[in-house]
Coordinates of N, CA and C in Angstrom, one line a residue:
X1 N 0.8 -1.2 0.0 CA 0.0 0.0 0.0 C 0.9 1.2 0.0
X2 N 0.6 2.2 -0.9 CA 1.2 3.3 -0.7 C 0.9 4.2 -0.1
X3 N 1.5 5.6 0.5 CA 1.2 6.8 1.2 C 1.1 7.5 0.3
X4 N 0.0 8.4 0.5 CA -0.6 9.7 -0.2 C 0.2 10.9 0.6
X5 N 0.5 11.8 -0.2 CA 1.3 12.8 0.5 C 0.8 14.0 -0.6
X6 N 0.9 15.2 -0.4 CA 0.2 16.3 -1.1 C 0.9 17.5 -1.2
X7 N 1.6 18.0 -2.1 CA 2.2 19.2 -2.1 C 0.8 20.4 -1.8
X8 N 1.7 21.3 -0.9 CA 0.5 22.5 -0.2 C -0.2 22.9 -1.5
X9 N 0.2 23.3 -2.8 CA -0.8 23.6 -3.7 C -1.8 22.8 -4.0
X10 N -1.5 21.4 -4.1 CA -2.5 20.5 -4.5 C -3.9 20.3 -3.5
X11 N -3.4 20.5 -2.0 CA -4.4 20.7 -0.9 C -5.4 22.0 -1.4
X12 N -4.4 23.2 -1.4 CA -5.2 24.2 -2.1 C -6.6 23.8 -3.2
X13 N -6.0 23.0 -3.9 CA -6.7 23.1 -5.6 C -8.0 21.9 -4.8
X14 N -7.8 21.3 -4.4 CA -8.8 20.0 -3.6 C -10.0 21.0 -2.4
X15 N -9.2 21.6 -1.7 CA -9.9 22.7 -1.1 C -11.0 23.5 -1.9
X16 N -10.6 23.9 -3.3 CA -11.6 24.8 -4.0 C -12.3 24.3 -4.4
X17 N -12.6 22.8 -4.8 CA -13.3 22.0 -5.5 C -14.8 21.7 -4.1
X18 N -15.3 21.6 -5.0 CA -17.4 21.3 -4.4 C -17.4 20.1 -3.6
X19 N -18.0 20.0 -2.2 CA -17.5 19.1 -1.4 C -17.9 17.6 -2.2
X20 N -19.0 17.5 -3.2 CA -19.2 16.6 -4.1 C -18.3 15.8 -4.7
X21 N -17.3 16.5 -5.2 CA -16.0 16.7 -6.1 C -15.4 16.1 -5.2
X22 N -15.2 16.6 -4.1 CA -13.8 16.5 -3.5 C -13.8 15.2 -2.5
X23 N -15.0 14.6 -2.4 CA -15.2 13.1 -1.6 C -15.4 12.2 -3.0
X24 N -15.5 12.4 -4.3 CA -15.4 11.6 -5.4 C -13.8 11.5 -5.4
X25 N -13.3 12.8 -5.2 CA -11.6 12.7 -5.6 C -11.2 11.6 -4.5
X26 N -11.3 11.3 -3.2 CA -10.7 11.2 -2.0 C -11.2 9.7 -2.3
X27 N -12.4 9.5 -2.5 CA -12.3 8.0 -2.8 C -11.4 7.0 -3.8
X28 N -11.0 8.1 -5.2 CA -10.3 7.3 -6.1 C -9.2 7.3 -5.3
X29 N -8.3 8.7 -4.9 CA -6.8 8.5 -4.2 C -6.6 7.0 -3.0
X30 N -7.7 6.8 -2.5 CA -7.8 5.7 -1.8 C -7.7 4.5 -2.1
X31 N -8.5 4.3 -3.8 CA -8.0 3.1 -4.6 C -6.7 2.9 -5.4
X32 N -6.3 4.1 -5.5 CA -4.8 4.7 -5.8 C -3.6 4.0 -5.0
X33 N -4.0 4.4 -3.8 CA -3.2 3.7 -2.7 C -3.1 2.6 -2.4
X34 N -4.3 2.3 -2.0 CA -4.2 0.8 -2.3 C -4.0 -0.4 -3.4
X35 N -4.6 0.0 -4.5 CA -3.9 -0.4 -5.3 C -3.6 -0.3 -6.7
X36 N -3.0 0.8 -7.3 CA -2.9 1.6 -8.4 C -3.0 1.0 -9.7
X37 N -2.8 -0.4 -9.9 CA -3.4 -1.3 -11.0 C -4.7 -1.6 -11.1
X38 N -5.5 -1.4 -10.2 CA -6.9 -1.2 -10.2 C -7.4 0.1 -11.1
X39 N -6.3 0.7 -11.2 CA -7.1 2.2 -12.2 C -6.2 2.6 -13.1
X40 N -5.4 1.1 -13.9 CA -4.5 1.6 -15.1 C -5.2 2.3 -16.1
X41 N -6.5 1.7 -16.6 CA -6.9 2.7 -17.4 C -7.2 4.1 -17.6
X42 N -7.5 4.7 -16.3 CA -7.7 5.7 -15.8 C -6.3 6.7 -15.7
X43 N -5.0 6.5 -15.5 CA -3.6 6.5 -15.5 C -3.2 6.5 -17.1
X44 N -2.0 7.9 -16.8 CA -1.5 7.6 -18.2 C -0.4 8.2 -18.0
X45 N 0.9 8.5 -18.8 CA 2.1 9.4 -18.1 C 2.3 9.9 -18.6
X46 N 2.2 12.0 -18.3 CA 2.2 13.2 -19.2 C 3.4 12.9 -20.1
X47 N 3.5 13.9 -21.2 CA 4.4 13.7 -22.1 C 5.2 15.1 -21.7
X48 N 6.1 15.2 -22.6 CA 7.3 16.3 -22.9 C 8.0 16.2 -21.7
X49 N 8.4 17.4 -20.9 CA 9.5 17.7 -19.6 C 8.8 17.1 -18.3
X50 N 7.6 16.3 -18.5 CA 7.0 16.1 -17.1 C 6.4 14.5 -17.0
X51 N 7.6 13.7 -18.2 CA 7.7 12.4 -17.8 C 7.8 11.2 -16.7
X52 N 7.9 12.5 -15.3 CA 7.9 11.4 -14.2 C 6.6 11.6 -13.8
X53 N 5.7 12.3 -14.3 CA 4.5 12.5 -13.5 C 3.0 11.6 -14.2
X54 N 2.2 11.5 -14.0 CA 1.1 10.8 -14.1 C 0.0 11.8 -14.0
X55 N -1.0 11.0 -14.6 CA -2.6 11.7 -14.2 C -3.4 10.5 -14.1
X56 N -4.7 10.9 -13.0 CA -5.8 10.5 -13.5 C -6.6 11.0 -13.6
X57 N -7.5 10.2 -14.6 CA -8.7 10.5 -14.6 C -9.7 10.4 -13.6
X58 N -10.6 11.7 -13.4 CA -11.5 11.7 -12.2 C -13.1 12.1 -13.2
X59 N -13.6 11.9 -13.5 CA -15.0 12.3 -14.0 C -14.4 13.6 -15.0
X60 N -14.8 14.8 -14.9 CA -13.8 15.9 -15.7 C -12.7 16.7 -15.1
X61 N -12.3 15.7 -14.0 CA -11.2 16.3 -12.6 C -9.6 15.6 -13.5
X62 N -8.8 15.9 -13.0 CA -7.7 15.4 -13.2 C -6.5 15.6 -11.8
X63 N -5.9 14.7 -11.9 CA -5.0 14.2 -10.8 C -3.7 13.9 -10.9
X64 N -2.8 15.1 -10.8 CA -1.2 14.9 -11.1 C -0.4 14.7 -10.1
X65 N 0.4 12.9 -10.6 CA 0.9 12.4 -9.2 C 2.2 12.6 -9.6
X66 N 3.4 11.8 -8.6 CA 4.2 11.5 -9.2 C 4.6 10.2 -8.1
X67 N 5.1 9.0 -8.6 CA 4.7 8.0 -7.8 C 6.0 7.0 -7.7
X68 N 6.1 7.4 -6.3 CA 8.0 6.9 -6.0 C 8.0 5.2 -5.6
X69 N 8.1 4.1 -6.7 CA 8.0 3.2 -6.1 C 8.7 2.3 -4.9
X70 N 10.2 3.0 -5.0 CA 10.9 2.5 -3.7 C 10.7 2.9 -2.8
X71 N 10.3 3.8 -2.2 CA 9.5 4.2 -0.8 C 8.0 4.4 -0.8
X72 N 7.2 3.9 -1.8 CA 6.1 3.5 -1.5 C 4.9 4.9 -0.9
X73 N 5.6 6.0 -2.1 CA 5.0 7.0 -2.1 C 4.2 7.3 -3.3
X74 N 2.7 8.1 -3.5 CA 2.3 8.8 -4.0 C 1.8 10.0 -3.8
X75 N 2.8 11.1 -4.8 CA 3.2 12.7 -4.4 C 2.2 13.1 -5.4
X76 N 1.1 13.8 -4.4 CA -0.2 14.6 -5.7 C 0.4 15.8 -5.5
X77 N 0.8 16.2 -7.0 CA 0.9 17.3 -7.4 C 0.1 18.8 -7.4
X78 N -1.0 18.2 -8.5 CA -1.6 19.2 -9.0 C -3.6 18.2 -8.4
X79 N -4.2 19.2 -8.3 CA -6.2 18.5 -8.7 C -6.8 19.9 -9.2
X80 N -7.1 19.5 -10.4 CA -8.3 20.4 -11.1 C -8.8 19.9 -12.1
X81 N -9.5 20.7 -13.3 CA -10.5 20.3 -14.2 C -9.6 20.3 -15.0
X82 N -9.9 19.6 -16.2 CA -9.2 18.9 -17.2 C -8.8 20.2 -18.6
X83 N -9.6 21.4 -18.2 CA -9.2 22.2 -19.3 C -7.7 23.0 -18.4
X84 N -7.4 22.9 -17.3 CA -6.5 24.0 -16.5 C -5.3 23.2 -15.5
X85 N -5.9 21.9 -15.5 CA -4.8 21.4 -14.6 C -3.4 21.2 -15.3
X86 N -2.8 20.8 -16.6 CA -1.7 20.8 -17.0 C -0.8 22.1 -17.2
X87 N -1.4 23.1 -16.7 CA -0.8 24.3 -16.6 C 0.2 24.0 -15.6
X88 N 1.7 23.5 -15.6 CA 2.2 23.6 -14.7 C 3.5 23.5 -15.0
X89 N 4.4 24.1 -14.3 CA 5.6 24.7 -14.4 C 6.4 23.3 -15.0

């Protein structure tokens, strides 16, 4: 099982979202953690300069990880809607 860990923006961006939203998001991160082959389809791995990172799919949410298999970490980046979340440095 992995650990969920959250850079302070990504709390932010989860914060802003509709409490709706944000217990739909909390449930996938949960299957995430437990067990991330459960939602390969959903998973894919951004392209260009930000090949260590991942998304998933959340309904029209999206989910930027980056997912350390030797320490059994999952680092959420980024949570927002699918037209604004790839904006990132």
């Amino acid at each position: 099982m992995y650990r969920l860990e959250f850079l302070p923006g990504a709390v932010k961006d989860l914060k802003k979202l509709e409490f709706v939203v944000q217990k739909i998001i909390k449930n996938k991160l949960e299957v995430l953690a437990g067990n991330p082959e459960r939602l390969k389809n959903d998973i894919k791995t951004l392209k260009g300069n930000h090949t260590d990172k991942y998304r998933l799919r959340v309904r029209n949410y999206r989910i930027i990880f980056q997912k350390r298999d030797d320490v059994l970490i999952i680092l959420i980046v980024r949570i927002g809607h699918r037209k604004s979340v790839y904006d990132i440095e």
